[in-house]
CSV table of C-alpha atoms and ligand atoms in Angstrom, one decimal:
chain,number,residue,atom,x,y,z
A,1,MET,CA,106.3,51.4,113.7
A,2,ALA,CA,105.0,54.9,114.4
A,3,GLN,CA,104.5,53.6,117.9
A,4,LEU,CA,108.2,53.6,118.4
A,5,VAL,CA,108.4,57.3,117.8
A,6,GLN,CA,105.3,57.8,120.0
A,7,ARG,CA,107.1,56.0,122.8
A,8,TYR,CA,110.2,58.2,122.4
A,9,LEU,CA,108.0,61.4,122.7
A,10,ASP,CA,106.0,60.1,125.6
A,11,ARG,CA,109.3,59.2,127.4
A,12,ILE,CA,110.9,62.6,126.7
A,13,ARG,CA,107.7,64.4,127.8
A,14,ALA,CA,107.5,62.4,131.0
A,15,GLU,CA,111.1,63.4,131.9
A,16,HIS,CA,109.7,66.9,132.7
A,17,THR,CA,106.3,66.2,134.2
A,18,GLY,CA,107.6,66.8,137.7
A,19,VAL,CA,108.9,70.3,136.8
A,20,THR,CA,106.6,72.8,138.5
A,21,ASP,CA,108.9,75.9,138.3
A,22,GLY,CA,107.6,79.1,136.8
A,23,ALA,CA,104.5,81.2,137.1
A,24,LEU,CA,101.4,81.9,135.1
A,25,ALA,CA,101.4,85.2,133.1
A,26,ASP,CA,99.2,87.3,135.3
A,27,TYR,CA,99.8,90.7,133.7
A,28,ILE,CA,96.9,89.6,131.4
A,29,PRO,CA,94.5,88.6,134.2
A,30,GLU,CA,92.6,86.0,132.1
A,31,LEU,CA,95.8,84.1,131.5
A,32,ALA,CA,96.2,83.5,135.2
A,33,ARG,CA,93.0,81.5,135.2
A,34,VAL,CA,94.3,78.5,133.2
A,35,ASP,CA,95.2,75.1,134.7
A,36,PRO,CA,98.9,75.4,135.5
A,37,ASP,CA,99.4,71.6,135.0
A,38,GLY,CA,98.4,71.6,131.3
A,39,TYR,CA,101.2,69.9,129.4
A,40,GLY,CA,101.2,68.8,125.8
A,41,LEU,CA,103.7,67.9,123.1
A,42,SER,CA,103.0,67.5,119.4
A,43,LEU,CA,105.2,66.8,116.5
A,44,SER,CA,104.3,67.0,112.9
A,45,SER,CA,106.4,65.6,110.1
A,46,VAL,CA,106.6,67.6,106.8
A,47,ASP,CA,104.4,65.0,105.2
A,48,GLY,CA,101.7,65.7,107.9
A,49,PHE,CA,102.0,62.7,110.3
A,50,VAL,CA,101.2,64.1,113.7
A,51,TYR,CA,102.4,62.6,117.0
A,52,GLU,CA,100.6,63.8,120.2
A,53,SER,CA,101.6,63.3,123.8
A,54,GLY,CA,99.7,64.7,126.8
A,55,ASP,CA,97.3,67.6,126.7
A,56,THR,CA,97.5,68.2,123.0
A,57,ALA,CA,93.8,69.0,122.7
A,58,VAL,CA,93.8,71.8,125.3
A,59,GLU,CA,93.3,75.2,123.7
A,60,PHE,CA,95.3,78.2,124.8
A,61,THR,CA,96.0,81.6,123.3
A,62,ILE,CA,98.7,81.9,120.7
A,63,GLN,CA,100.1,85.2,122.1
A,64,SER,CA,103.6,86.0,120.8
A,65,VAL,CA,103.8,82.7,118.8
A,66,SER,CA,101.6,84.8,116.4
A,67,LYS,CA,104.4,87.2,115.6
A,68,PRO,CA,106.3,85.3,112.9
A,69,PHE,CA,103.1,84.6,111.1
A,70,THR,CA,102.0,88.2,110.9
A,71,TYR,CA,105.5,89.2,109.8
A,72,ALA,CA,105.3,86.5,107.1
A,73,LEU,CA,101.9,88.0,106.0
A,74,ALA,CA,103.4,91.5,105.8
A,75,LEU,CA,106.4,90.1,103.8
A,76,ALA,CA,104.0,88.3,101.4
A,77,HIS,CA,102.0,91.4,100.7
A,78,LEU,CA,104.7,94.1,100.6
A,79,GLY,CA,108.0,92.3,100.0
A,80,ALA,CA,111.2,92.3,102.1
A,81,ASP,CA,112.4,95.8,101.1
A,82,ALA,CA,109.2,97.6,102.2
A,83,VAL,CA,109.0,95.6,105.4
A,84,ASP,CA,112.7,96.3,106.2
A,85,ALA,CA,112.1,100.0,105.9
A,86,VAL,CA,109.7,99.8,108.9
A,87,ILE,CA,111.0,96.8,111.0
A,88,GLY,CA,114.6,95.8,111.5
A,89,VAL,CA,116.0,92.2,111.8
A,90,GLU,CA,118.5,92.7,114.5
A,91,PRO,CA,118.3,90.9,117.8
A,92,SER,CA,117.4,93.3,120.5
A,93,GLY,CA,118.8,91.5,123.6
A,94,GLU,CA,115.8,93.0,125.4
A,95,ALA,CA,112.6,91.8,127.0
A,96,PHE,CA,109.6,91.2,124.6
A,97,ASN,CA,107.8,94.3,125.9
A,98,GLU,CA,110.7,96.8,125.9
A,99,ILE,CA,109.6,100.3,125.0
A,100,SER,CA,112.4,100.7,122.4
A,101,VAL,CA,113.4,101.4,118.8
A,102,ASP,CA,116.7,101.3,117.0
A,103,HIS,CA,118.7,104.3,118.0
A,104,LEU,CA,119.6,105.3,114.5
A,105,THR,CA,116.5,104.4,112.4
A,106,LYS,CA,113.9,105.0,115.1
A,107,THR,CA,112.2,101.8,113.9
A,108,PRO,CA,111.5,98.6,115.9
A,109,LYS,CA,114.6,96.4,116.1
A,110,ASN,CA,112.9,93.2,115.0
A,111,PRO,CA,109.4,91.8,114.4
A,112,MET,CA,109.5,89.3,117.4
A,113,ILE,CA,109.4,91.9,120.2
A,114,ASN,CA,106.1,93.7,120.8
A,115,ALA,CA,107.2,97.0,119.1
A,116,GLY,CA,108.0,95.2,115.8
A,117,ALA,CA,105.0,92.9,116.0
A,118,ILE,CA,102.7,95.9,116.5
A,119,ALA,CA,104.3,97.6,113.5
A,120,ALA,CA,103.9,94.4,111.5
A,121,VAL,CA,100.2,94.4,112.1
A,122,SER,CA,100.0,98.0,110.8
A,123,LEU,CA,101.6,96.9,107.5
A,124,ILE,CA,98.9,94.4,106.6
A,125,PRO,CA,97.1,96.1,103.8
A,126,ALA,CA,93.4,96.4,104.6
A,127,ASP,CA,90.6,99.0,104.6
A,128,SER,CA,89.5,98.4,108.2
A,129,PRO,CA,90.8,96.9,111.4
A,130,GLY,CA,88.1,94.2,110.9
A,131,GLU,CA,89.4,93.3,107.5
A,132,ARG,CA,93.0,93.3,108.8
A,133,PHE,CA,92.2,90.9,111.6
A,134,ALA,CA,90.2,88.6,109.1
A,135,MET,CA,93.3,88.4,106.9
A,136,ILE,CA,95.5,87.5,109.9
A,137,GLN,CA,93.0,84.9,111.1
A,138,ASP,CA,92.7,83.4,107.7
A,139,PHE,CA,96.5,83.3,107.3
A,140,TYR,CA,97.2,81.6,110.6
A,141,SER,CA,94.3,79.1,110.0
A,142,ALA,CA,95.9,78.2,106.6
A,143,PHE,CA,99.1,77.5,108.4
A,144,ALA,CA,97.3,75.3,111.0
A,145,GLY,CA,95.1,73.5,108.4
A,146,ARG,CA,92.0,74.3,110.4
A,147,ARG,CA,90.0,77.4,111.4
A,148,LEU,CA,91.4,79.2,114.5
A,149,GLU,CA,89.0,81.1,116.7
A,150,LEU,CA,89.2,84.1,118.9
A,151,ASP,CA,89.2,83.8,122.7
A,152,GLU,CA,86.9,86.8,123.5
A,153,GLU,CA,87.7,86.7,127.3
A,154,VAL,CA,91.5,86.8,126.8
A,155,TYR,CA,91.1,89.5,124.1
A,156,ALA,CA,89.0,91.7,126.5
A,157,SER,CA,91.4,91.1,129.3
A,158,GLU,CA,94.5,92.0,127.3
A,159,LYS,CA,92.8,95.1,125.9
A,160,ALA,CA,91.7,96.3,129.3
A,161,THR,CA,95.2,95.9,130.8
A,162,GLY,CA,97.4,96.8,127.8
A,163,SER,CA,99.1,100.0,129.0
A,164,ARG,CA,102.5,98.8,128.1
A,165,ASN,CA,101.5,98.0,124.5
A,166,ARG,CA,99.6,101.3,124.3
A,167,ALA,CA,102.9,103.1,125.3
A,168,ILE,CA,104.7,101.2,122.6
A,169,GLY,CA,101.9,102.0,120.0
A,170,TYR,CA,102.0,105.7,120.7
A,171,MET,CA,105.8,105.7,120.7
A,172,LEU,CA,105.7,104.2,117.3
A,173,GLN,CA,103.2,106.7,116.1
A,174,SER,CA,105.5,109.5,117.3
A,175,PHE,CA,108.4,108.2,115.3
A,176,GLY,CA,106.2,107.9,112.2
A,177,VAL,CA,106.3,104.1,112.2
A,178,LEU,CA,102.5,103.8,112.5
A,179,ASP,CA,100.4,105.6,109.9
A,180,ASP,CA,97.2,104.3,111.4
A,181,ASP,CA,95.5,105.1,114.7
A,182,PRO,CA,97.6,103.2,117.3
A,183,ASP,CA,94.5,102.0,119.2
A,184,GLU,CA,93.1,100.5,116.1
A,185,VAL,CA,96.4,98.7,115.3
A,186,LEU,CA,96.6,97.5,118.9
A,187,ASP,CA,93.1,96.2,118.8
A,188,VAL,CA,94.1,93.9,115.9
A,189,TYR,CA,97.3,93.0,117.7
A,190,TYR,CA,95.3,92.0,120.9
A,191,ARG,CA,93.0,89.9,118.7
A,192,GLN,CA,95.8,88.1,116.9
A,193,CYS,CA,97.4,87.2,120.3
A,194,SER,CA,94.1,85.9,121.5
A,195,LEU,CA,93.5,83.3,118.8
A,196,ARG,CA,93.1,79.9,120.3
A,197,VAL,CA,95.5,77.0,119.3
A,198,THR,CA,96.5,73.6,120.6
A,199,SER,CA,100.0,72.2,120.7
A,200,THR,CA,99.1,70.2,117.6
A,201,ASP,CA,98.1,73.4,115.8
A,202,LEU,CA,101.5,74.8,116.6
A,203,ALA,CA,103.3,71.6,115.4
A,204,ILE,CA,101.4,71.8,112.1
A,205,MET,CA,102.1,75.6,111.8
A,206,GLY,CA,105.7,74.7,112.4
A,207,ALA,CA,105.7,72.0,109.8
A,208,THR,CA,104.2,74.4,107.3
A,209,LEU,CA,107.2,76.6,107.9
A,210,ALA,CA,109.5,73.5,107.8
A,211,ARG,CA,108.0,72.6,104.4
A,212,GLY,CA,108.7,76.0,102.9
A,213,GLY,CA,105.2,77.3,103.1
A,214,THR,CA,102.9,74.4,102.2
A,215,CYS,CA,100.6,73.1,105.0
A,216,PRO,CA,101.3,69.4,105.3
A,217,THR,CA,97.8,68.4,106.3
A,218,THR,CA,95.9,70.3,103.6
A,219,GLY,CA,98.6,70.5,100.9
A,220,THR,CA,97.7,74.2,100.5
A,221,ARG,CA,100.6,76.6,99.7
A,222,VAL,CA,100.3,79.4,102.2
A,223,ALA,CA,103.4,81.5,101.5
A,224,ASP,CA,106.4,81.6,99.2
A,225,ALA,CA,109.6,79.9,100.2
A,226,SER,CA,111.4,83.3,100.2
A,227,VAL,CA,108.9,84.6,102.8
A,228,ILE,CA,109.4,81.5,104.9
A,229,LYS,CA,113.2,81.7,104.7
A,230,ARG,CA,113.1,85.3,106.0
A,231,THR,CA,110.6,84.4,108.7
A,232,LEU,CA,112.7,81.5,109.9
A,233,SER,CA,115.8,83.6,109.9
A,234,VAL,CA,114.3,86.1,112.3
A,235,MET,CA,112.9,83.3,114.5
A,236,VAL,CA,116.5,82.0,114.9
A,237,THR,CA,118.0,85.3,115.8
A,238,CYS,CA,115.1,87.0,117.7
A,239,GLY,CA,112.3,84.4,118.4
A,240,MET,CA,113.4,83.8,122.0
A,241,TYR,CA,114.2,87.4,122.7
A,242,ASP,CA,117.0,87.9,125.2
A,243,ALA,CA,117.3,84.1,125.6
A,244,ALA,CA,118.0,83.6,121.8
A,245,GLY,CA,121.7,82.8,122.2
A,246,ASP,CA,121.0,80.1,124.9
A,247,TRP,CA,118.2,78.7,122.8
A,248,VAL,CA,120.3,78.4,119.6
A,249,SER,CA,123.2,76.9,121.4
A,250,ALA,CA,121.1,74.3,123.3
A,251,VAL,CA,118.1,73.6,121.0
A,252,GLY,CA,119.2,74.9,117.6
A,253,MET,CA,115.8,75.3,115.9
A,254,PRO,CA,114.1,78.5,114.8
A,255,ALA,CA,111.4,79.0,117.4
A,256,LYS,CA,108.8,81.4,118.9
A,257,SER,CA,107.3,81.3,122.4
A,258,GLY,CA,104.2,83.0,123.8
A,259,VAL,CA,103.0,83.9,127.3
A,260,GLY,CA,100.0,81.6,126.8
A,261,GLY,CA,102.4,78.8,127.3
A,262,GLY,CA,103.1,77.7,123.8
A,263,ILE,CA,106.3,77.3,121.9
A,264,VAL,CA,106.7,76.5,118.2
A,265,ALA,CA,110.0,75.1,117.0
A,266,VAL,CA,110.9,74.2,113.4
A,267,LEU,CA,113.5,72.0,111.9
A,268,PRO,CA,113.5,73.2,108.3
A,269,GLY,CA,112.8,70.4,105.8
A,270,GLN,CA,112.0,68.0,108.5
A,271,LEU,CA,109.4,68.8,111.2
A,272,GLY,CA,107.5,71.2,113.4
A,273,ILE,CA,107.1,70.9,117.1
A,274,GLY,CA,104.4,72.4,119.3
A,275,THR,CA,104.6,72.4,123.1
A,276,TYR,CA,102.2,73.7,125.8
A,277,SER,CA,102.8,74.3,129.5
A,278,PRO,CA,101.7,77.7,130.9
A,279,LEU,CA,104.2,78.1,133.7
A,280,LEU,CA,106.7,80.7,132.5
A,281,ASP,CA,110.2,81.7,133.3
A,282,ALA,CA,111.3,85.3,134.0
A,283,LYS,CA,111.7,85.9,130.3
A,284,GLY,CA,108.2,84.8,129.4
A,285,HIS,CA,109.0,81.3,128.0
A,286,SER,CA,107.3,78.1,129.1
A,287,VAL,CA,109.6,76.4,131.6
A,288,ARG,CA,108.6,72.9,130.6
A,289,GLY,CA,108.4,73.8,126.9
A,290,VAL,CA,112.0,75.0,126.9
A,291,ARG,CA,113.2,71.9,128.7
A,292,LEU,CA,111.2,69.7,126.4
A,293,CYS,CA,112.7,71.3,123.3
A,294,ARG,CA,116.2,70.9,124.7
A,295,SER,CA,115.6,67.2,125.4
A,296,LEU,CA,114.0,66.6,122.0
A,297,SER,CA,116.9,68.3,120.3
A,298,GLU,CA,119.6,66.4,122.3
A,299,GLN,CA,118.0,63.0,122.2
A,300,LEU,CA,116.7,63.1,118.6
A,301,GLY,CA,119.6,65.0,117.2
A,302,LEU,CA,117.5,67.9,116.0
A,303,HIS,CA,120.0,70.8,116.3
A,304,PHE,CA,120.0,72.5,112.9
A,305,LEU,CA,123.7,73.0,113.0
A,306,THR,CA,124.5,69.4,113.6
A,307,VAL,CA,127.1,68.4,111.0
A,308,SER,CA,125.8,64.9,110.3
A,309,ARG,CA,127.5,63.9,107.1
A,310,ASP,CA,129.8,65.5,104.7
A,311,SER,CA,129.0,66.3,101.1
A,312,ARG,CA,131.1,63.4,99.8
A,313,ALA,CA,127.8,61.5,100.2
A,314,THR,CA,126.6,63.2,97.0
A,315,LEU,CA,129.2,61.3,94.8
A,316,ARG,CA,128.2,57.7,95.3
A,317,ALA,CA,130.5,56.1,92.8
A,318,VAL,CA,133.1,56.8,90.1
A,319,TYR,CA,133.9,54.0,87.6
A,320,GLU,CA,135.5,53.4,84.2
A,321,PRO,CA,133.2,51.1,82.1
A,322,ALA,CA,135.6,51.3,79.1
A,323,GLU,CA,138.8,53.0,78.3
A,324,GLY,CA,138.5,56.8,77.9
A,325,ILE,CA,135.0,56.9,79.6
A,326,ARG,CA,134.4,57.7,83.2
A,327,VAL,CA,131.0,57.6,84.9
A,328,TYR,CA,130.3,59.8,88.0
A,329,GLU,CA,127.2,58.7,89.9
A,330,ALA,CA,125.6,61.3,92.1
A,331,HIS,CA,122.6,60.9,94.5
A,332,GLY,CA,120.6,62.8,97.1
A,333,ASP,CA,120.1,66.6,96.9
A,334,LEU,CA,122.7,68.2,94.7
A,335,LEU,CA,123.5,71.6,96.1
A,336,PHE,CA,126.5,73.9,95.6
A,337,SER,CA,128.9,71.9,97.8
A,338,GLY,CA,128.0,68.5,96.2
A,339,ALA,CA,128.3,70.0,92.7
A,340,GLU,CA,131.6,71.6,93.6
A,341,GLN,CA,133.0,68.2,94.8
A,342,LEU,CA,131.8,66.6,91.6
A,343,VAL,CA,133.4,69.2,89.4
A,344,ARG,CA,136.6,69.1,91.3
A,345,THR,CA,136.8,65.3,91.0
A,346,ALA,CA,136.1,65.4,87.3
A,347,GLU,CA,138.7,68.2,86.9
A,348,ARG,CA,141.3,66.2,88.7
A,349,GLU,CA,140.7,63.1,86.5
A,350,ARG,CA,140.3,65.1,83.3
A,351,ALA,CA,143.5,63.8,81.7
A,352,ASP,CA,142.4,60.1,82.3
A,353,SER,CA,139.3,60.1,80.1
A,354,ASP,CA,137.8,61.8,77.0
A,355,VAL,CA,134.1,61.3,77.9
A,356,ALA,CA,132.7,62.1,81.4
A,357,ILE,CA,129.2,60.7,82.0
A,358,LEU,CA,127.4,62.2,85.0
A,359,ASP,CA,124.6,59.8,86.1
A,360,VAL,CA,122.1,61.8,88.2
A,361,THR,CA,119.4,59.1,88.2
A,362,GLY,CA,119.6,59.0,92.0
A,363,VAL,CA,119.5,62.8,92.5
A,364,ASP,CA,116.3,63.9,94.2
A,365,ASP,CA,116.7,67.6,93.8
A,366,ILE,CA,119.1,70.2,92.5
A,367,ASP,CA,119.4,74.0,93.1
A,368,ASP,CA,120.2,76.7,90.6
A,369,ALA,CA,123.8,77.1,91.8
A,370,ALA,CA,124.6,73.4,91.3
A,371,ARG,CA,122.8,73.3,87.9
A,372,ALA,CA,124.9,76.3,86.7
A,373,LEU,CA,128.1,74.6,87.8
A,374,LEU,CA,127.3,71.4,86.0
A,375,SER,CA,126.4,73.1,82.8
A,376,ASP,CA,129.7,75.1,83.0
A,377,MET,CA,131.4,71.8,83.5
A,378,SER,CA,130.0,70.4,80.3
A,379,GLN,CA,131.1,73.5,78.4
A,380,ALA,CA,134.6,73.4,79.9
A,381,LEU,CA,134.9,69.7,78.8
A,382,CYS,CA,133.9,70.7,75.2
A,383,ALA,CA,136.4,73.6,75.2
A,384,ASP,CA,139.1,71.1,76.2
A,385,GLY,CA,138.2,68.8,73.3
A,386,LYS,CA,136.4,66.4,75.5
A,387,GLN,CA,132.7,65.5,76.0
A,388,GLY,CA,130.3,65.4,78.8
A,389,PHE,CA,127.0,63.4,78.9
A,390,LEU,CA,124.2,63.4,81.4
A,391,VAL,CA,122.1,60.4,82.4
A,392,ASP,CA,119.0,62.3,83.7
A,393,PRO,CA,115.8,60.2,83.0
A,394,ASP,CA,113.5,62.6,84.9
A,395,GLY,CA,115.1,65.8,83.8
A,396,THR,CA,115.9,66.7,87.4
A,397,VAL,CA,119.2,68.4,86.5
A,398,VAL,CA,118.3,69.5,83.0
A,399,GLY,CA,115.1,71.2,84.1
A,400,ALA,CA,114.3,73.9,81.5
A,401,ARG,CA,117.8,74.2,80.2
A,402,ALA,CA,117.6,73.5,76.4
A,403,ASP,CA,121.4,73.6,76.1
A,404,LEU,CA,121.7,70.5,78.4
A,405,GLU,CA,118.9,68.6,76.5
A,406,ALA,CA,121.3,67.8,73.7
A,407,ILE,CA,123.6,65.8,76.0
A,408,ARG,CA,120.9,64.1,78.1
A,409,PHE,CA,120.2,60.4,78.0
A,410,PRO,CA,117.5,58.2,79.7
A,411,ASP,CA,119.9,55.6,81.0
A,412,VAL,CA,123.6,54.7,81.4
A,413,GLY,CA,123.4,52.2,78.5
A,414,SER,CA,122.4,54.8,75.9
A,415,ALA,CA,124.9,57.3,77.2
A,416,LEU,CA,127.6,54.7,76.9
A,417,THR,CA,126.6,54.0,73.3
A,418,ALA,CA,126.8,57.7,72.5
A,419,ALA,CA,130.2,57.9,74.3
A,420,HIS,CA,131.6,55.1,72.1
A,421,GLU,CA,130.3,56.8,69.0
A,422,TRP,CA,131.8,60.0,70.1
A,423,LEU,CA,135.2,58.4,70.7
A,424,ALA,CA,135.1,56.6,67.3
A,425,GLN,CA,134.2,59.9,65.5
A,426,HIS,CA,137.0,61.7,67.2
A,427,GLN,CA,139.4,58.9,66.6
A,428,ARG,CA,140.1,58.4,70.2
A,429,ILE,CA,139.7,54.6,70.1
A,430,PRO,CA,143.1,53.2,71.0
A,431,GLY,CA,144.8,50.9,68.5
B,1,DON,O1,101.8,91.8,124.0
B,1,DON,C1,101.8,91.0,124.9
B,1,DON,O2,102.2,91.3,126.0
B,1,DON,C2,101.2,89.6,124.7
B,1,DON,N1,100.0,89.7,123.9
B,1,DON,C3,102.1,88.7,124.1
B,1,DON,C4,103.4,88.6,124.8
B,1,DON,C5,104.1,87.3,124.6
B,1,DON,O3,103.5,86.3,124.4
B,1,DON,C6,105.6,87.3,124.9
B,1,DON,N2,106.2,86.0,124.6
B,1,DON,N3,106.7,85.2,125.3
């Protein structure tokens, strides 16, 4: 059956094979030496199944696709407050290599443009540039689930021609953003940009982000969910630079591009996409990569703001197995909006029953907001002289809440027995 999906991806990729617009990045001379026809598409599910179409084994340099990962490493080591003090999170609406800082704070506007990315490198806590680069290389490799290696030629080429980045580095030093020697920081930045990846590496790195920080092919936890949430947020607003608005409208996935020809796109909770085609548009994004991502999003319904179903799906059934008892059966992921709907329904029907049984056997996951709401609901029922019971065989909803343990049952049958006993004790049995 996986062949079906493979055929979809092959077909979507083929739609853009004839596109030859764009130009190789030649401001880094070594990048102008690659085969302009290279064209690959990889997609990794969050459980690590990888689909590959075209030139997915071709290695190219990661370039700016590296930026979210170094930002994540800085967040992991220093925390968001310390990183925010040095790098903003506002879209700049500028080109990636703009020599700019925020007018008020005199710090880089975001970590996706070069100024912010260079500042992010300087935040990685290490005793030497070599150690700093090793930390970056290890971190990216953990995201990709395999060792990523340096392209020495591209690194040397970028270093030899990096006047623009040197200007940015010294500007940052003059504003007190860089504590370290700008040339040492830039050397690490050039190296991070020169790590070699394939489109499949990018898809797996994307799937690691999509999975909240666990690499799907190795099962290794690489970063905390809070770090990933922040990183994906900045990718949404700033990852495609001054094309971010177009990208979010048309594609709707957090993403990052690089002048090596790669794009990583992430559908949180679902998948990672890696594309490769080195012919770039005027803003430095792969022409075929952008088109591919648009088509994938449109044809496979991947836009992250697609409203696919409403939260009524959480409440699967409501029934009355006996007079005075009402059962609410929930399923799927119970988040705030689903719990709100449940509580509201129970509230509306409160007068019709004395015992409410919430059956969460089919609930896969619950967040803290929903758990708090449900425990408040059971307290409100008690305060009203009524009773709430939970059917929660796996403890999904109860979690570590000892107060909910007292009303928890392994199945509907035992909850119903308890409900009848409660009704009898409280003399609510009619007649
Ligand atoms: O700093 C540079 O110019 C390159 N190493 C990276 C630029 C880049 O990939 C821009 N993104 N599309």
